[in-house]
Amino acid sequence: MTNSKTTDDAPIHEAPAIFNSKTRPQSADDEISNFARVNYLEVTRHQHDQRLDNFLLNRLKGLPKSHIYKMIRSDEVRVNNKRCKAHDRVQREDVVRIAPIQLATREKPIISTEFANSLLARVVYEDEGMLVLNKPSGIAVHGGSGLDFGVIEAMREVTGKKYLELVHRIDKDTSGLLMISKKRSTLKALQQHLVDKTIQKHYLCIAKGQPVMDEQRIDAPLLRYTLANGERRVKVDAQDEQAKDSQTDIIVHSRFTINEQPVSLIEAKPLTGRTHQIRVHLAHIGHAILGDDKYNVHDKSGVHRLCLHAWRLDIPGYETITAPLPDDMADWLPEDPVASITS
């Protein structure tokens, strides 16, 4: 009899196990119909070389990320019958075993035609491999953490495409440009650009106060931590070894007032891609973003949305892609020639 014992450091990319007729793996391209049973998913070319955690997030829609990571740690997920880790990459023809999930046994979320079509109208760029959406503020990019669906689920529904994947993420309350791949090859190419830092993202924000310098670089390490209620936060921490180097370049385009409070229109260019980076960096130098309920809790401006907008993308091999400021930000700007950058 073959010894089936495995170890944590055993390679996961070996020939899949032989399944009987009752447990033949289904294609990972197809939706799981019953979460309450053991599911075996065979990786296709569409998921080849994807991180295991991202593979599971895309298949277990609506399940909190924390639960997915717990499943991996608890050996409730196996690849080719071997233990695995969140950062492992699945390969074509690998078989992923997923233990029963009671939390996910629910009906498919209903996405209104009106909402789905409104997202289609926000596509500002599209080619055979990618589309770029001008995401509205207040809409999450994907389901989970109590949300039935997000932008990516709605876009899959309205386009009828099985393969649409997020190239990156922006915060729920941040508006603006969101890259979505239509082909696996495009996803890998764009994500490699992100790793190599050859894609430059430009954000526009309205921040409290008026910086003295027109241009500066904020270089402050960032540390992620969790509040007692489970909500994640980020802070500047130069002492903790777990903090990650983080840099943001800022340019002040206009100084004005809102409800008699001094504020500024600032362009922020993150040189690294940390969670909440721009929000925390600007708060760190005393110029927190208006409407930020996490890092500007004493905001007196009267603005009721996070004034952060993903404005422009510079991607090698593409023309510059931009999205104008939404009205609920643009309406706060003064009649100033400098504000013409947002058009």
Tab-separated table of C-alpha atoms in Angstrom:
chain	number	residue	atom	x	y	z
A	1	MET	CA	0.000	0.000	0.000
A	2	THR	CA	1.309	3.432	-0.848
A	3	ASN	CA	2.171	5.574	2.131
A	4	SER	CA	-0.139	8.611	1.952
A	5	LYS	CA	1.543	10.559	4.734
A	6	THR	CA	2.598	14.060	3.659
A	7	THR	CA	4.677	16.831	5.141
A	8	ASP	CA	4.360	20.595	5.001
A	9	ASP	CA	7.345	20.956	2.690
A	10	ALA	CA	6.299	18.239	0.244
A	11	PRO	CA	5.927	19.452	-3.350
A	12	ILE	CA	2.305	19.907	-4.358
A	13	HIS	CA	2.731	19.717	-8.118
A	14	GLU	CA	2.728	15.989	-8.735
A	15	ALA	CA	0.375	13.936	-10.864
A	16	PRO	CA	-3.186	14.183	-9.483
A	17	ALA	CA	-4.588	11.236	-7.610
A	18	ILE	CA	-6.874	8.726	-9.345
A	19	PHE	CA	-10.544	9.387	-8.583
A	20	ASN	CA	-13.440	6.988	-8.748
A	21	SER	CA	-16.556	7.754	-10.761
A	22	LYS	CA	-18.241	9.457	-7.828
A	23	THR	CA	-15.418	11.916	-7.162
A	24	ARG	CA	-14.237	12.891	-10.635
A	25	PRO	CA	-12.929	16.464	-10.424
A	26	GLN	CA	-14.933	19.189	-12.085
A	27	SER	CA	-13.368	21.947	-14.149
A	28	ALA	CA	-12.354	24.949	-12.070
A	29	ASP	CA	-13.924	27.080	-14.822
A	30	ASP	CA	-17.378	25.904	-13.692
A	31	GLU	CA	-19.219	27.186	-10.639
A	32	ILE	CA	-19.451	24.955	-7.578
A	33	SER	CA	-23.047	23.785	-7.241
A	34	ASN	CA	-22.937	22.324	-3.725
A	35	PHE	CA	-20.597	23.700	-1.079
A	36	ALA	CA	-21.868	21.275	1.578
A	37	ARG	CA	-19.931	18.344	0.079
A	38	VAL	CA	-16.274	17.703	-0.705
A	39	ASN	CA	-15.400	19.361	-4.025
A	40	TYR	CA	-12.553	18.427	-6.351
A	41	LEU	CA	-11.589	21.132	-8.855
A	42	GLU	CA	-9.213	20.562	-11.758
A	43	VAL	CA	-7.105	23.604	-12.588
A	44	THR	CA	-7.385	24.779	-16.207
A	45	ARG	CA	-5.210	27.076	-18.305
A	46	HIS	CA	-7.264	30.005	-16.989
A	47	GLN	CA	-5.959	29.509	-13.440
A	48	HIS	CA	-2.477	28.193	-14.293
A	49	ASP	CA	0.230	29.637	-11.996
A	50	GLN	CA	-2.331	31.456	-9.813
A	51	ARG	CA	-1.717	31.713	-6.081
A	52	LEU	CA	-3.815	29.225	-4.151
A	53	ASP	CA	-5.501	31.906	-2.006
A	54	ASN	CA	-6.543	33.868	-5.098
A	55	PHE	CA	-7.726	30.659	-6.768
A	56	LEU	CA	-9.974	29.929	-3.776
A	57	LEU	CA	-11.242	33.508	-3.466
A	58	ASN	CA	-12.451	33.364	-7.047
A	59	ARG	CA	-14.188	30.014	-6.556
A	60	LEU	CA	-15.625	30.509	-3.052
A	61	LYS	CA	-17.311	33.838	-3.708
A	62	GLY	CA	-18.772	35.498	-0.639
A	63	LEU	CA	-16.640	33.549	1.818
A	64	PRO	CA	-14.533	35.871	4.026
A	65	LYS	CA	-10.809	35.811	3.271
A	66	SER	CA	-10.096	34.993	6.906
A	67	HIS	CA	-12.169	31.808	6.592
A	68	ILE	CA	-10.322	30.768	3.438
A	69	TYR	CA	-6.939	31.187	5.127
A	70	LYS	CA	-8.198	29.236	8.128
A	71	MET	CA	-9.263	26.389	5.815
A	72	ILE	CA	-5.782	26.266	4.285
A	73	ARG	CA	-4.100	26.247	7.697
A	74	SER	CA	-6.501	23.548	8.947
A	75	ASP	CA	-5.707	21.241	6.031
A	76	GLU	CA	-9.252	21.569	4.653
A	77	VAL	CA	-7.749	22.405	1.272
A	78	ARG	CA	-5.314	20.084	-0.487
A	79	VAL	CA	-3.611	20.161	-3.855
A	80	ASN	CA	-3.004	16.746	-5.418
A	81	ASN	CA	-3.700	15.215	-1.990
A	82	LYS	CA	-0.882	17.202	-0.358
A	83	ARG	CA	-0.904	19.940	2.225
A	84	CYS	CA	-0.422	23.417	0.852
A	85	LYS	CA	0.049	27.065	1.750
A	86	ALA	CA	-1.744	30.203	0.650
A	87	HIS	CA	1.175	31.421	-1.462
A	88	ASP	CA	1.626	28.123	-3.355
A	89	ARG	CA	0.828	28.370	-7.059
A	90	VAL	CA	-1.512	25.913	-8.734
A	91	GLN	CA	-0.622	24.447	-12.115
A	92	ARG	CA	-2.767	23.240	-14.978
A	93	GLU	CA	-4.309	19.794	-14.272
A	94	ASP	CA	-3.660	20.068	-10.531
A	95	VAL	CA	-6.640	18.848	-8.496
A	96	VAL	CA	-7.702	21.012	-5.564
A	97	ARG	CA	-9.731	19.300	-2.839
A	98	ILE	CA	-12.033	21.574	-0.818
A	99	ALA	CA	-13.732	20.303	2.335
A	100	PRO	CA	-17.460	20.968	2.883
A	101	ILE	CA	-18.276	24.614	3.601
A	102	GLN	CA	-21.528	25.239	5.410
A	103	LEU	CA	-21.101	29.016	5.367
A	104	ALA	CA	-21.296	29.152	1.606
A	105	THR	CA	-24.504	27.187	1.085
A	106	ARG	CA	-26.750	29.916	-0.178
A	107	GLU	CA	-28.404	31.040	-3.357
A	108	LYS	CA	-26.431	32.829	-6.045
A	109	PRO	CA	-26.579	36.591	-5.370
A	110	ILE	CA	-29.023	38.552	-7.488
A	111	ILE	CA	-27.318	41.321	-9.457
A	112	SER	CA	-29.759	43.802	-10.970
A	113	THR	CA	-29.549	44.463	-14.692
A	114	GLU	CA	-29.575	48.193	-13.998
A	115	PHE	CA	-26.520	47.980	-11.743
A	116	ALA	CA	-24.627	45.659	-14.086
A	117	ASN	CA	-25.319	47.873	-17.096
A	118	SER	CA	-24.261	50.962	-15.151
A	119	LEU	CA	-20.855	49.327	-14.665
A	120	LEU	CA	-20.580	48.580	-18.396
A	121	ALA	CA	-21.174	52.260	-19.075
A	122	ARG	CA	-18.167	53.021	-16.867
A	123	VAL	CA	-15.668	51.111	-18.995
A	124	VAL	CA	-13.139	53.730	-20.123
A	125	TYR	CA	-10.757	51.389	-21.970
A	126	GLU	CA	-11.022	47.935	-23.498
A	127	ASP	CA	-8.968	45.718	-25.803
A	128	GLU	CA	-8.783	41.964	-26.364
A	129	GLY	CA	-6.892	41.367	-23.116
A	130	MET	CA	-8.017	44.003	-20.638
A	131	LEU	CA	-10.739	46.411	-19.695
A	132	VAL	CA	-10.433	49.370	-17.329
A	133	LEU	CA	-13.426	50.461	-15.301
A	134	ASN	CA	-14.060	53.816	-13.645
A	135	LYS	CA	-15.315	52.307	-10.375
A	136	PRO	CA	-17.766	54.358	-8.310
A	137	SER	CA	-17.079	55.052	-4.653
A	138	GLY	CA	-18.868	52.760	-2.192
A	139	ILE	CA	-18.698	49.594	-4.316
A	140	ALA	CA	-16.285	46.810	-3.311
A	141	VAL	CA	-14.159	45.269	-6.054
A	142	HIS	CA	-15.173	41.726	-5.023
A	143	GLY	CA	-17.607	39.930	-2.741
A	144	GLY	CA	-16.724	38.699	0.743
A	145	SER	CA	-16.710	40.000	4.326
A	146	GLY	CA	-20.507	40.126	4.357
A	147	LEU	CA	-20.917	41.291	0.740
A	148	ASP	CA	-22.731	39.013	-1.692
A	149	PHE	CA	-20.933	40.440	-4.702
A	150	GLY	CA	-18.649	43.191	-5.909
A	151	VAL	CA	-17.554	44.733	-9.189
A	152	ILE	CA	-15.848	41.620	-10.543
A	153	GLU	CA	-18.853	39.339	-9.900
A	154	ALA	CA	-21.207	41.871	-11.500
A	155	MET	CA	-18.950	42.249	-14.545
A	156	ARG	CA	-18.799	38.485	-15.030
A	157	GLU	CA	-22.575	38.355	-14.817
A	158	VAL	CA	-23.264	41.161	-17.300
A	159	THR	CA	-20.606	40.138	-19.836
A	160	GLY	CA	-21.213	36.397	-19.580
A	161	LYS	CA	-17.450	35.830	-19.523
A	162	LYS	CA	-16.131	33.050	-17.296
A	163	TYR	CA	-12.655	34.532	-17.294
A	164	LEU	CA	-12.490	38.019	-15.863
A	165	GLU	CA	-9.910	38.595	-13.128
A	166	LEU	CA	-8.877	41.602	-11.085
A	167	VAL	CA	-5.371	42.772	-11.936
A	168	HIS	CA	-5.221	44.748	-8.685
A	169	ARG	CA	-7.588	46.127	-6.041
A	170	ILE	CA	-8.655	49.535	-4.818
A	171	ASP	CA	-10.519	50.284	-1.589
A	172	LYS	CA	-14.312	50.107	-1.541
A	173	ASP	CA	-14.664	53.850	-0.902
A	174	THR	CA	-12.008	54.869	-3.443
A	175	SER	CA	-13.334	55.706	-6.894
A	176	GLY	CA	-11.528	55.470	-10.218
A	177	LEU	CA	-9.528	53.223	-12.475
A	178	LEU	CA	-9.638	49.467	-11.924
A	179	MET	CA	-7.837	47.060	-14.284
A	180	ILE	CA	-9.609	43.788	-15.125
A	181	SER	CA	-7.965	41.146	-17.316
A	182	LYS	CA	-9.842	39.186	-19.975
A	183	LYS	CA	-6.977	36.764	-20.671
A	184	ARG	CA	-4.610	34.868	-18.400
A	185	SER	CA	-1.585	36.025	-20.410
A	186	THR	CA	-2.599	39.668	-19.972
A	187	LEU	CA	-3.101	39.169	-16.240
A	188	LYS	CA	0.380	37.722	-15.822
A	189	ALA	CA	1.969	40.486	-17.923
A	190	LEU	CA	0.239	43.294	-16.011
A	191	GLN	CA	0.944	41.765	-12.615
A	192	GLN	CA	4.606	41.419	-13.578
A	193	HIS	CA	4.595	45.138	-14.406
A	194	LEU	CA	3.222	45.777	-10.915
A	195	VAL	CA	5.961	43.631	-9.376
A	196	ASP	CA	8.596	45.461	-11.443
A	197	LYS	CA	7.012	48.828	-10.534
A	198	THR	CA	6.735	49.810	-14.209
A	199	ILE	CA	3.061	50.808	-13.934
A	200	GLN	CA	2.636	54.279	-12.449
A	201	LYS	CA	-0.679	54.978	-10.732
A	202	HIS	CA	-1.766	58.557	-10.136
A	203	TYR	CA	-4.436	59.424	-7.562
A	204	LEU	CA	-6.186	62.715	-6.903
A	205	CYS	CA	-7.377	63.533	-3.418
A	206	ILE	CA	-8.691	66.430	-1.392
A	207	ALA	CA	-6.784	66.619	1.877
A	208	LYS	CA	-7.081	68.776	4.946
A	209	GLY	CA	-4.620	71.628	5.396
A	210	GLN	CA	-2.239	73.191	2.917
A	211	PRO	CA	1.266	71.708	2.638
A	212	VAL	CA	4.052	74.276	2.483
A	213	MET	CA	5.955	72.481	-0.289
A	214	ASP	CA	4.412	71.969	-3.716
A	215	GLU	CA	6.174	68.606	-4.102
A	216	GLN	CA	7.593	66.084	-1.652
A	217	ARG	CA	8.259	62.382	-1.137
A	218	ILE	CA	6.791	60.643	1.890
A	219	ASP	CA	9.093	57.792	2.926
A	220	ALA	CA	7.619	56.018	5.943
A	221	PRO	CA	7.382	52.254	6.657
A	222	LEU	CA	3.874	50.874	7.067
A	223	LEU	CA	2.652	48.156	9.420
A	224	ARG	CA	-0.667	46.339	9.132
A	225	TYR	CA	-2.500	45.486	12.345
A	226	THR	CA	-5.979	44.429	13.453
A	227	LEU	CA	-8.369	46.127	15.874
A	228	ALA	CA	-10.176	44.186	18.588
A	229	ASN	CA	-13.291	44.043	16.382
A	230	GLY	CA	-11.295	42.383	13.587
A	231	GLU	CA	-11.088	45.449	11.346
A	232	ARG	CA	-7.742	45.949	9.663
A	233	ARG	CA	-5.709	49.131	9.987
A	234	VAL	CA	-2.319	50.419	8.884
A	235	LYS	CA	0.085	52.740	10.682
A	236	VAL	CA	3.521	54.232	10.225
A	237	ASP	CA	6.001	52.294	12.369
A	238	ALA	CA	9.732	52.662	11.913
A	239	GLN	CA	10.595	50.334	14.808
A	240	ASP	CA	8.709	47.116	13.998
A	241	GLU	CA	10.643	44.683	11.801
A	242	GLN	CA	7.375	43.639	10.151
A	243	ALA	CA	6.777	47.150	8.786
A	244	LYS	CA	7.310	47.457	5.036
A	245	ASP	CA	9.198	50.212	3.260
A	246	SER	CA	6.714	52.554	1.596
A	247	GLN	CA	7.114	55.689	-0.512
A	248	THR	CA	4.586	58.119	-2.000
A	249	ASP	CA	5.304	61.198	-4.116
A	250	ILE	CA	2.819	64.054	-3.801
A	251	ILE	CA	2.186	67.214	-5.812
A	252	VAL	CA	-0.053	70.022	-4.535
A	253	HIS	CA	-2.163	71.322	-7.437
A	254	SER	CA	-4.433	73.745	-5.624
A	255	ARG	CA	-5.006	75.249	-2.180
A	256	PHE	CA	-8.485	76.459	-1.200
A	257	THR	CA	-11.118	76.157	1.515
A	258	ILE	CA	-14.209	74.017	2.110
A	259	ASN	CA	-16.657	75.263	4.746
A	260	GLU	CA	-13.930	77.643	5.926
A	261	GLN	CA	-11.510	74.754	6.420
A	262	PRO	CA	-8.151	75.002	4.548
A	263	VAL	CA	-7.731	72.088	2.131
A	264	SER	CA	-5.654	71.082	-0.895
A	265	LEU	CA	-6.079	69.188	-4.144
A	266	ILE	CA	-3.168	66.729	-4.145
A	267	GLU	CA	-1.871	64.279	-6.722
A	268	ALA	CA	-0.374	61.191	-5.089
A	269	LYS	CA	1.892	58.729	-6.885
A	270	PRO	CA	2.549	55.590	-4.810
A	271	LEU	CA	5.965	54.066	-5.523
A	272	THR	CA	5.032	50.985	-3.489
A	273	GLY	CA	1.672	49.240	-3.262
A	274	ARG	CA	0.808	48.904	0.420
A	275	THR	CA	-2.684	48.654	1.895
A	276	HIS	CA	-4.141	52.138	2.586
A	277	GLN	CA	-0.750	53.611	1.670
A	278	ILE	CA	-1.839	57.036	0.403
A	279	ARG	CA	-4.390	57.473	3.184
A	280	VAL	CA	-1.912	56.669	5.958
A	281	HIS	CA	1.014	58.577	4.436
A	282	LEU	CA	-1.017	61.780	4.036
A	283	ALA	CA	-2.418	61.451	7.559
A	284	HIS	CA	1.162	60.926	8.804
A	285	ILE	CA	2.280	64.330	7.479
A	286	GLY	CA	-0.801	66.058	8.889
A	287	HIS	CA	-2.879	66.188	5.719
A	288	ALA	CA	-5.415	63.372	6.045
A	289	ILE	CA	-7.870	62.820	3.206
A	290	LEU	CA	-11.323	64.330	3.607
A	291	GLY	CA	-14.094	61.848	4.318
A	292	ASP	CA	-11.690	59.166	5.578
A	293	ASP	CA	-13.499	57.466	8.458
A	294	LYS	CA	-10.409	55.431	9.395
A	295	TYR	CA	-7.550	57.944	9.374
A	296	ASN	CA	-9.360	61.290	9.642
A	297	VAL	CA	-11.958	60.614	12.324
A	298	HIS	CA	-12.154	64.281	13.425
A	299	ASP	CA	-12.877	65.594	9.926
A	300	LYS	CA	-14.772	68.908	10.136
A	301	SER	CA	-15.020	69.614	6.398
A	302	GLY	CA	-18.586	68.359	5.965
A	303	VAL	CA	-17.524	66.073	3.094
A	304	HIS	CA	-19.239	62.699	3.262
A	305	ARG	CA	-17.209	60.518	0.907
A	306	LEU	CA	-13.588	59.445	0.853
A	307	CYS	CA	-12.032	62.059	-1.419
A	308	LEU	CA	-9.584	59.674	-3.087
A	309	HIS	CA	-9.811	58.925	-6.801
A	310	ALA	CA	-7.638	56.646	-8.967
A	311	TRP	CA	-7.201	59.176	-11.755
A	312	ARG	CA	-4.535	58.024	-14.221
A	313	LEU	CA	-2.616	54.908	-15.286
A	314	ASP	CA	0.702	54.892	-17.134
A	315	ILE	CA	1.212	51.329	-18.402
A	316	PRO	CA	4.106	50.309	-20.694
A	317	GLY	CA	2.774	49.627	-24.191
A	318	TYR	CA	-0.551	51.427	-23.590
A	319	GLU	CA	-1.721	54.967	-24.064
A	320	THR	CA	-2.296	56.893	-20.850
A	321	ILE	CA	-5.691	55.985	-19.353
A	322	THR	CA	-7.568	58.546	-17.257
A	323	ALA	CA	-10.885	58.926	-15.441
A	324	PRO	CA	-12.191	62.403	-14.553
A	325	LEU	CA	-13.084	63.231	-10.978
A	326	PRO	CA	-16.643	62.226	-10.056
A	327	ASP	CA	-19.059	65.065	-9.425
A	328	ASP	CA	-19.159	64.502	-5.667
A	329	MET	CA	-15.456	65.405	-5.565
A	330	ALA	CA	-15.230	67.856	-8.459
A	331	ASP	CA	-18.041	70.011	-7.069
A	332	TRP	CA	-15.846	70.890	-4.083
A	333	LEU	CA	-13.073	72.324	-6.264
A	334	PRO	CA	-12.735	76.087	-6.774
A	335	GLU	CA	-12.965	77.746	-10.171
A	336	ASP	CA	-9.233	77.534	-10.577
A	337	PRO	CA	-7.242	76.907	-13.797
A	338	VAL	CA	-5.112	74.362	-11.948
A	339	ALA	CA	-8.188	72.141	-11.580
A	340	SER	CA	-8.139	71.618	-15.360
A	341	ILE	CA	-5.873	68.573	-14.737
A	342	THR	CA	-8.974	66.667	-13.726
A	343	SER	CA	-10.732	67.101	-17.060
